[in-house]
Amino acid sequence: MEDTLQITINKTLQSRVQNLDYNNIQFAREYSDHMLVTDFKGGEWENPEIIPYGNLSLSPANPAIHYGQSIFEGLKAYKHANGKISIFRPKANYNRMNVSAKRMVMPHIPEEIFMDGLTELLRLDQKWVPDVDGTSLYIRPFLFATDEFIGVRPSQDYKFMIITTPVGAYYSKPVKVKVETHYTRAVKGGTGYAKTAGNYAASLYPAMLAQKDGYDQLIWTDGQNHELIEESGTMNIMFILNDALVTAPTGDTILDGITRDSVLTLAKDWGMKVEERPLSVKEMVEGLESGALKEAFGVGTAATIAHIEVIASDGIDYKLDESGRVFSQKMLKALTDIRLGLAEDKFGWNYYI
Ligand SMILES: *Cc1c(COP(=O)(O)O)cnc(C)c1O
């Protein structure tokens, strides 16, 4: 199959791109003209098709709906001042998607389908990549079960798809977060390290409770004792504590974020002290009280860097001063400049289409 991959392209007759208001782009309100679709049937991948974006027809006995055999990825494409379009570290997303697939007993996605499919789709829909400050094209690859069977077992057939959507800022201002000590996002031996649908469904209720109390997101703690800091919402979380960059080590309860890796790589390159180690809520609160903890921020593709202005723990709101955001501001600018081709791409992160 490797050397016979053919992507069939069926173009839309009516592009919708002229309706896109580039100066007023919100998060994922409109979807680009085309989508990539490939079926895995009878143990084999069929050749991918690019077709006009639209609804799917599925069996009501689809196991992804009933039991959540479904995984996804999230990455972004940027338009440079010279008109070139680059995708940020897509092979890292490709690799991680197959890690998720393995955990959910889903078939390995061939690199050609993912990478060539992505490239062709973006070439076709390049007008959808916005170029206004702070905007990008969010790319959502996903894989889900398609058998018509409601028995609990791994599906035999699957569908792999990619859709894209122009996005602006995910959070328009710094976020308020609350340390969660009752609900759990991920447990040892569970699926926390996989980008699988059910993880996100399970996080909605505790996040909603925090929002009712005026917080934007949660800081997840370990499922056993709720003492160690894991992630924030759907982002990895980092701190500047005693002038070191501190973040939890990856493991089966923590998503191995590509933004996390990019931030750690650049920080090390700058000669900064980087500590990937367990950080307890207690140590964080002590740092907030003493002033040794100067910055806290979430890192992820959707928000890139989300500055945290309030952390609530045990009913106390700890404020983080805006003037302290030295590292996170510098990092945000460095990442943005690399992605837009304004700074040297030392690590070869930009993938040009
Ligand atoms: C996707 C995701 C992240 C961030 O990963 P990136 O590759 O940086 O986008 C972090 N935590 C969770 C739970 C996620 O789903």
Tab-separated table of C-alpha atoms and ligand atoms in Angstrom:
chain	number	residue	atom	x	y	z
A	1	MET	CA	0.000	0.000	0.000
A	2	GLU	CA	2.883	2.340	0.897
A	3	ASP	CA	3.834	3.040	-2.694
A	4	THR	CA	0.330	3.092	-4.118
A	5	LEU	CA	-1.205	5.689	-1.812
A	6	GLN	CA	-3.563	7.833	-3.799
A	7	ILE	CA	-5.610	10.596	-2.413
A	8	THR	CA	-8.818	11.114	-4.333
A	9	ILE	CA	-9.868	14.744	-4.357
A	10	ASN	CA	-13.470	15.745	-4.789
A	11	LYS	CA	-13.577	19.527	-4.632
A	12	THR	CA	-16.479	21.534	-3.350
A	13	LEU	CA	-18.406	23.417	-6.025
A	14	GLN	CA	-19.085	26.282	-3.658
A	15	SER	CA	-16.251	27.460	-1.398
A	16	ARG	CA	-17.439	29.195	1.764
A	17	VAL	CA	-14.138	30.961	2.429
A	18	GLN	CA	-15.399	34.355	1.283
A	19	ASN	CA	-17.730	34.367	4.315
A	20	LEU	CA	-14.764	34.153	6.672
A	21	ASP	CA	-14.168	37.406	8.538
A	22	TYR	CA	-10.398	37.237	9.105
A	23	ASN	CA	-10.505	40.150	11.538
A	24	ASN	CA	-13.074	38.557	13.763
A	25	ILE	CA	-12.089	34.941	14.176
A	26	GLN	CA	-13.377	33.134	17.230
A	27	PHE	CA	-12.442	29.660	18.353
A	28	ALA	CA	-13.590	26.962	15.927
A	29	ARG	CA	-16.909	28.449	14.799
A	30	GLU	CA	-16.497	27.649	11.113
A	31	TYR	CA	-15.043	24.590	9.418
A	32	SER	CA	-13.010	24.710	6.232
A	33	ASP	CA	-14.321	23.625	2.839
A	34	HIS	CA	-12.881	20.105	2.817
A	35	MET	CA	-12.186	17.112	5.020
A	36	LEU	CA	-10.076	13.997	4.726
A	37	VAL	CA	-11.770	10.622	5.181
A	38	THR	CA	-10.217	7.150	5.173
A	39	ASP	CA	-11.800	3.881	6.190
A	40	PHE	CA	-10.115	0.921	7.808
A	41	LYS	CA	-12.100	-2.093	6.598
A	42	GLY	CA	-11.452	-5.801	6.676
A	43	GLY	CA	-8.068	-5.219	8.315
A	44	GLU	CA	-6.812	-2.752	5.705
A	45	TRP	CA	-6.668	0.955	5.141
A	46	GLU	CA	-8.442	2.200	2.060
A	47	ASN	CA	-6.976	5.093	0.094
A	48	PRO	CA	-7.906	8.469	1.560
A	49	GLU	CA	-10.415	10.839	0.025
A	50	ILE	CA	-10.695	14.579	0.353
A	51	ILE	CA	-14.326	15.587	0.057
A	52	PRO	CA	-16.459	18.651	0.820
A	53	TYR	CA	-16.920	19.182	4.571
A	54	GLY	CA	-20.280	17.829	5.671
A	55	ASN	CA	-22.246	15.516	7.932
A	56	LEU	CA	-21.564	11.810	8.285
A	57	SER	CA	-23.991	8.961	8.068
A	58	LEU	CA	-23.411	6.414	10.835
A	59	SER	CA	-25.096	3.330	12.211
A	60	PRO	CA	-26.914	3.963	15.495
A	61	ALA	CA	-25.089	0.862	16.754
A	62	ASN	CA	-21.715	2.631	16.291
A	63	PRO	CA	-19.419	1.578	19.187
A	64	ALA	CA	-17.636	4.946	19.315
A	65	ILE	CA	-20.958	6.467	20.391
A	66	HIS	CA	-21.766	3.715	22.892
A	67	TYR	CA	-18.379	2.915	24.382
A	68	GLY	CA	-16.087	5.741	23.358
A	69	GLN	CA	-13.599	3.934	21.147
A	70	SER	CA	-12.500	7.240	19.715
A	71	ILE	CA	-9.264	9.269	19.751
A	72	PHE	CA	-8.162	12.625	18.402
A	73	GLU	CA	-5.283	15.026	17.904
A	74	GLY	CA	-4.949	18.801	17.754
A	75	LEU	CA	-2.342	20.831	15.889
A	76	LYS	CA	-2.067	24.146	14.116
A	77	ALA	CA	-1.024	25.675	10.800
A	78	TYR	CA	0.276	29.229	10.474
A	79	LYS	CA	0.546	31.650	7.590
A	80	HIS	CA	3.870	33.477	7.339
A	81	ALA	CA	4.264	37.048	6.116
A	82	ASN	CA	5.679	35.699	2.819
A	83	GLY	CA	2.524	33.613	2.300
A	84	LYS	CA	4.133	30.268	3.154
A	85	ILE	CA	2.147	27.920	5.347
A	86	SER	CA	3.718	25.789	8.036
A	87	ILE	CA	2.305	23.205	10.408
A	88	PHE	CA	3.860	23.003	13.864
A	89	ARG	CA	5.476	19.606	14.622
A	90	PRO	CA	2.878	17.391	12.863
A	91	LYS	CA	5.002	14.242	13.119
A	92	ALA	CA	4.881	14.517	16.895
A	93	ASN	CA	1.084	14.511	16.684
A	94	TYR	CA	1.201	11.607	14.266
A	95	ASN	CA	3.339	9.576	16.676
A	96	ARG	CA	1.207	10.436	19.667
A	97	MET	CA	-1.980	9.498	17.828
A	98	ASN	CA	-0.625	6.002	17.353
A	99	VAL	CA	0.234	5.810	21.053
A	100	SER	CA	-3.416	6.642	21.783
A	101	ALA	CA	-4.563	4.139	19.123
A	102	LYS	CA	-2.592	1.351	20.753
A	103	ARG	CA	-4.117	2.007	24.186
A	104	MET	CA	-7.623	1.950	22.702
A	105	VAL	CA	-6.999	-1.209	20.590
A	106	MET	CA	-7.349	0.742	17.363
A	107	PRO	CA	-5.323	0.198	14.160
A	108	HIS	CA	-1.994	1.937	13.600
A	109	ILE	CA	-2.434	4.847	11.210
A	110	PRO	CA	0.109	4.782	8.345
A	111	GLU	CA	2.354	7.831	8.199
A	112	GLU	CA	1.507	8.444	4.510
A	113	ILE	CA	-2.198	8.687	5.244
A	114	PHE	CA	-1.686	11.120	8.107
A	115	MET	CA	1.101	13.278	6.655
A	116	ASP	CA	0.204	13.247	2.949
A	117	GLY	CA	-3.490	13.565	3.780
A	118	LEU	CA	-2.791	16.548	6.003
A	119	THR	CA	-0.544	18.199	3.431
A	120	GLU	CA	-3.010	17.756	0.556
A	121	LEU	CA	-5.932	18.942	2.668
A	122	LEU	CA	-4.095	22.097	3.699
A	123	ARG	CA	-2.888	22.824	0.176
A	124	LEU	CA	-6.475	22.688	-0.979
A	125	ASP	CA	-7.840	24.790	1.902
A	126	GLN	CA	-4.923	27.188	2.316
A	127	LYS	CA	-7.159	30.243	2.062
A	128	TRP	CA	-8.642	29.115	5.366
A	129	VAL	CA	-5.351	29.692	7.193
A	130	PRO	CA	-5.801	33.168	8.678
A	131	ASP	CA	-2.869	35.556	9.012
A	132	VAL	CA	-4.149	38.088	11.530
A	133	ASP	CA	-2.178	38.318	14.814
A	134	GLY	CA	-3.032	35.500	17.196
A	135	THR	CA	-4.932	33.417	14.639
A	136	SER	CA	-4.156	30.067	13.035
A	137	LEU	CA	-5.849	27.086	11.441
A	138	TYR	CA	-6.621	24.416	14.014
A	139	ILE	CA	-6.337	20.898	12.623
A	140	ARG	CA	-8.314	18.062	14.151
A	141	PRO	CA	-7.389	14.500	13.088
A	142	PHE	CA	-9.602	11.810	14.655
A	143	LEU	CA	-10.130	8.065	14.525
A	144	PHE	CA	-13.223	6.226	15.680
A	145	ALA	CA	-14.899	2.816	15.600
A	146	THR	CA	-17.481	2.177	12.862
A	147	ASP	CA	-18.763	-1.379	13.319
A	148	GLU	CA	-22.491	-1.886	13.461
A	149	PHE	CA	-22.412	-3.845	16.701
A	150	ILE	CA	-23.227	-2.996	20.295
A	151	GLY	CA	-21.286	-5.821	21.918
A	152	VAL	CA	-18.369	-4.615	24.033
A	153	ARG	CA	-15.287	-5.537	22.031
A	154	PRO	CA	-12.790	-3.674	19.872
A	155	SER	CA	-14.420	-2.600	16.631
A	156	GLN	CA	-13.188	-4.212	13.428
A	157	ASP	CA	-13.718	-1.191	11.202
A	158	TYR	CA	-12.709	2.432	11.773
A	159	LYS	CA	-12.794	5.819	10.166
A	160	PHE	CA	-9.851	8.245	10.214
A	161	MET	CA	-10.657	11.847	9.384
A	162	ILE	CA	-9.148	15.317	9.442
A	163	ILE	CA	-11.179	18.506	9.678
A	164	THR	CA	-9.803	22.044	10.073
A	165	THR	CA	-11.140	25.275	11.538
A	166	PRO	CA	-9.767	28.831	11.781
A	167	VAL	CA	-9.173	29.873	15.380
A	168	GLY	CA	-8.365	32.984	17.349
A	169	ALA	CA	-7.271	33.088	20.981
A	170	TYR	CA	-8.592	30.222	23.127
A	171	TYR	CA	-8.553	32.291	26.306
A	172	SER	CA	-8.871	36.017	25.789
A	173	LYS	CA	-7.448	36.810	29.234
A	174	PRO	CA	-5.398	35.174	32.021
A	175	VAL	CA	-7.206	32.299	33.676
A	176	LYS	CA	-8.373	31.535	37.190
A	177	VAL	CA	-7.865	27.937	38.228
A	178	LYS	CA	-8.868	25.850	41.218
A	179	VAL	CA	-7.033	22.877	42.686
A	180	GLU	CA	-9.342	19.848	42.416
A	181	THR	CA	-9.108	17.467	45.355
A	182	HIS	CA	-12.208	15.341	44.868
A	183	TYR	CA	-12.653	14.500	41.187
A	184	THR	CA	-9.949	12.778	39.173
A	185	ARG	CA	-8.986	13.159	35.509
A	186	ALA	CA	-6.643	10.205	35.219
A	187	VAL	CA	-5.519	7.272	37.318
A	188	LYS	CA	-2.446	5.089	37.257
A	189	GLY	CA	-3.016	2.328	34.728
A	190	GLY	CA	-5.809	4.343	33.099
A	191	THR	CA	-6.039	6.293	29.853
A	192	GLY	CA	-4.789	9.734	30.938
A	193	TYR	CA	-1.857	9.688	28.523
A	194	ALA	CA	-4.113	8.956	25.542
A	195	LYS	CA	-6.124	11.616	23.726
A	196	THR	CA	-9.274	9.570	23.938
A	197	ALA	CA	-12.806	10.984	23.897
A	198	GLY	CA	-13.945	9.660	27.286
A	199	ASN	CA	-11.256	11.553	29.216
A	200	TYR	CA	-12.804	14.824	28.117
A	201	ALA	CA	-16.402	13.779	28.765
A	202	ALA	CA	-15.416	12.796	32.319
A	203	SER	CA	-13.788	16.166	32.970
A	204	LEU	CA	-16.834	18.265	32.038
A	205	TYR	CA	-18.764	17.918	35.271
A	206	PRO	CA	-15.961	18.876	37.694
A	207	ALA	CA	-14.964	21.743	35.336
A	208	MET	CA	-18.570	22.974	35.304
A	209	LEU	CA	-18.671	22.994	39.122
A	210	ALA	CA	-15.483	25.076	39.200
A	211	GLN	CA	-16.957	27.465	36.630
A	212	LYS	CA	-20.011	27.963	38.828
A	213	ASP	CA	-17.583	29.146	41.517
A	214	GLY	CA	-16.030	31.636	39.105
A	215	TYR	CA	-12.971	29.682	37.950
A	216	ASP	CA	-12.095	28.963	34.331
A	217	GLN	CA	-10.428	25.615	34.866
A	218	LEU	CA	-9.161	23.062	37.335
A	219	ILE	CA	-5.725	21.992	38.400
A	220	TRP	CA	-5.931	18.204	38.395
A	221	THR	CA	-4.125	16.355	41.153
A	222	ASP	CA	-3.128	12.712	41.405
A	223	GLY	CA	-6.033	10.291	41.746
A	224	GLN	CA	-4.638	8.528	44.798
A	225	ASN	CA	-4.031	11.255	47.387
A	226	HIS	CA	-4.809	14.475	45.486
A	227	GLU	CA	-1.448	15.829	46.622
A	228	LEU	CA	0.575	16.089	43.433
A	229	ILE	CA	-0.118	18.513	40.613
A	230	GLU	CA	-0.787	16.910	37.244
A	231	GLU	CA	-2.390	19.120	34.589
A	232	SER	CA	-4.703	22.090	34.207
A	233	GLY	CA	-7.862	21.523	32.214
A	234	THR	CA	-6.673	20.170	28.881
A	235	MET	CA	-3.224	21.696	29.204
A	236	ASN	CA	0.025	20.734	30.854
A	237	ILE	CA	0.884	23.093	33.699
A	238	MET	CA	4.216	24.755	34.484
A	239	PHE	CA	5.577	27.003	37.186
A	240	ILE	CA	8.508	29.303	37.707
A	241	LEU	CA	9.568	28.381	41.211
A	242	ASN	CA	12.876	29.556	42.713
A	243	ASP	CA	13.891	30.635	39.203
A	244	ALA	CA	13.530	27.101	37.803
A	245	LEU	CA	10.937	25.923	35.287
A	246	VAL	CA	9.025	23.160	37.077
A	247	THR	CA	6.518	20.729	35.567
A	248	ALA	CA	5.217	17.246	36.340
A	249	PRO	CA	7.005	14.347	34.631
A	250	THR	CA	4.989	12.534	31.954
A	251	GLY	CA	3.580	9.141	32.813
A	252	ASP	CA	0.328	7.291	32.381
A	253	THR	CA	-1.744	10.040	34.031
A	254	ILE	CA	-0.253	12.937	32.105
A	255	LEU	CA	-0.654	13.783	28.451
A	256	ASP	CA	2.711	14.095	26.742
A	257	GLY	CA	2.098	17.570	25.349
A	258	ILE	CA	3.958	18.801	22.290
A	259	THR	CA	3.778	22.382	23.555
A	260	ARG	CA	5.171	21.090	26.870
A	261	ASP	CA	8.073	19.487	25.046
A	262	SER	CA	8.662	22.617	22.940
A	263	VAL	CA	8.720	24.870	26.017
A	264	LEU	CA	11.098	22.539	27.895
A	265	THR	CA	13.373	22.269	24.850
A	266	LEU	CA	13.603	26.041	24.372
A	267	ALA	CA	14.058	26.705	28.106
A	268	LYS	CA	16.960	24.238	28.246
A	269	ASP	CA	18.405	25.813	25.121
A	270	TRP	CA	18.300	29.196	26.870
A	271	GLY	CA	20.301	27.748	29.753
A	272	MET	CA	17.372	27.850	32.120
A	273	LYS	CA	17.116	25.402	35.010
A	274	VAL	CA	14.414	22.864	34.108
A	275	GLU	CA	12.918	20.447	36.632
A	276	GLU	CA	10.601	17.673	35.462
A	277	ARG	CA	9.547	16.383	38.829
A	278	PRO	CA	6.476	15.838	40.980
A	279	LEU	CA	5.336	19.111	42.541
A	280	SER	CA	2.977	18.906	45.487
A	281	VAL	CA	0.065	21.256	46.094
A	282	LYS	CA	1.738	22.011	49.449
A	283	GLU	CA	4.990	23.118	47.827
A	284	MET	CA	3.070	25.197	45.284
A	285	VAL	CA	1.050	26.940	48.021
A	286	GLU	CA	4.217	27.619	50.047
A	287	GLY	CA	5.770	29.143	46.933
A	288	LEU	CA	2.686	31.294	46.394
A	289	GLU	CA	2.795	32.459	50.016
A	290	SER	CA	6.528	33.206	50.067
A	291	GLY	CA	6.694	34.705	46.598
A	292	ALA	CA	9.166	32.045	45.399
A	293	LEU	CA	6.536	30.972	42.859
A	294	LYS	CA	6.425	33.786	40.329
A	295	GLU	CA	4.607	32.319	37.359
A	296	ALA	CA	2.064	29.630	36.627
A	297	PHE	CA	0.780	28.854	33.147
A	298	GLY	CA	-0.924	26.193	31.109
A	299	VAL	CA	0.688	24.978	27.883
A	300	GLY	CA	-1.136	23.341	24.997
A	301	THR	CA	-1.811	23.719	21.286
A	302	ALA	CA	-5.162	25.456	21.631
A	303	ALA	CA	-3.996	28.237	23.981
A	304	THR	CA	-0.184	27.934	23.428
A	305	ILE	CA	0.483	29.579	26.804
A	306	ALA	CA	-2.376	30.456	29.127
A	307	HIS	CA	-1.206	32.752	31.919
A	308	ILE	CA	-2.741	31.904	35.275
A	309	GLU	CA	-3.723	34.874	37.446
A	310	VAL	CA	-5.471	33.108	40.309
A	311	ILE	CA	-4.914	29.692	41.879
A	312	ALA	CA	-7.457	28.596	44.472
A	313	SER	CA	-6.476	25.982	47.004
A	314	ASP	CA	-8.406	25.036	50.147
A	315	GLY	CA	-10.760	27.968	49.703
A	316	ILE	CA	-7.991	30.585	49.398
A	317	ASP	CA	-7.419	32.559	46.190
A	318	TYR	CA	-3.725	33.174	45.537
A	319	LYS	CA	-3.048	35.936	43.031
A	320	LEU	CA	-0.145	35.971	40.631
A	321	ASP	CA	1.042	39.388	39.618
A	322	GLU	CA	1.068	40.263	35.938
A	323	SER	CA	4.515	41.848	36.341
A	324	GLY	CA	5.885	38.410	37.243
A	325	ARG	CA	5.113	36.905	33.815
A	326	VAL	CA	8.609	37.321	32.463
A	327	PHE	CA	9.436	33.791	31.356
A	328	SER	CA	5.974	32.926	30.024
A	329	GLN	CA	5.773	36.132	27.967
A	330	LYS	CA	9.226	35.550	26.533
A	331	MET	CA	8.344	31.922	25.755
A	332	LEU	CA	5.059	32.848	24.108
A	333	LYS	CA	6.842	35.328	21.857
A	334	ALA	CA	9.626	32.855	21.049
A	335	LEU	CA	7.160	30.127	20.058
A	336	THR	CA	5.021	32.541	18.059
A	337	ASP	CA	8.071	33.872	16.198
A	338	ILE	CA	9.265	30.374	15.290
A	339	ARG	CA	5.811	29.369	14.076
A	340	LEU	CA	5.472	32.485	11.936
A	341	GLY	CA	8.956	32.160	10.475
A	342	LEU	CA	10.153	35.311	12.249
A	343	ALA	CA	12.847	33.528	14.258
A	344	GLU	CA	15.267	30.740	13.472
A	345	ASP	CA	13.626	27.322	13.574
A	346	LYS	CA	16.605	25.674	15.233
A	347	PHE	CA	14.865	22.393	15.990
A	348	GLY	CA	13.129	21.974	12.626
A	349	TRP	CA	9.629	22.268	14.060
A	350	ASN	CA	7.953	23.955	11.081
A	351	TYR	CA	6.628	21.594	8.433
A	352	TYR	CA	5.992	23.474	5.209
A	353	ILE	CA	3.165	22.371	2.956
B	1	LIG	C1	-3.859	17.864	24.106
B	1	LIG	C2	-3.625	17.955	25.573
B	1	LIG	C3	-2.540	18.656	26.130
B	1	LIG	C4	-1.620	19.508	25.309
B	1	LIG	O1	-0.918	18.841	24.348
B	1	LIG	P1	-0.309	19.652	23.095
B	1	LIG	O2	0.334	18.605	22.291
B	1	LIG	O3	0.643	20.629	23.654
B	1	LIG	O4	-1.456	20.313	22.437
B	1	LIG	C5	-2.343	18.583	27.489
B	1	LIG	N1	-3.166	17.889	28.288
B	1	LIG	C6	-4.231	17.223	27.805
B	1	LIG	C7	-5.101	16.467	28.734
B	1	LIG	C8	-4.489	17.250	26.438
B	1	LIG	O5	-5.561	16.616	25.951
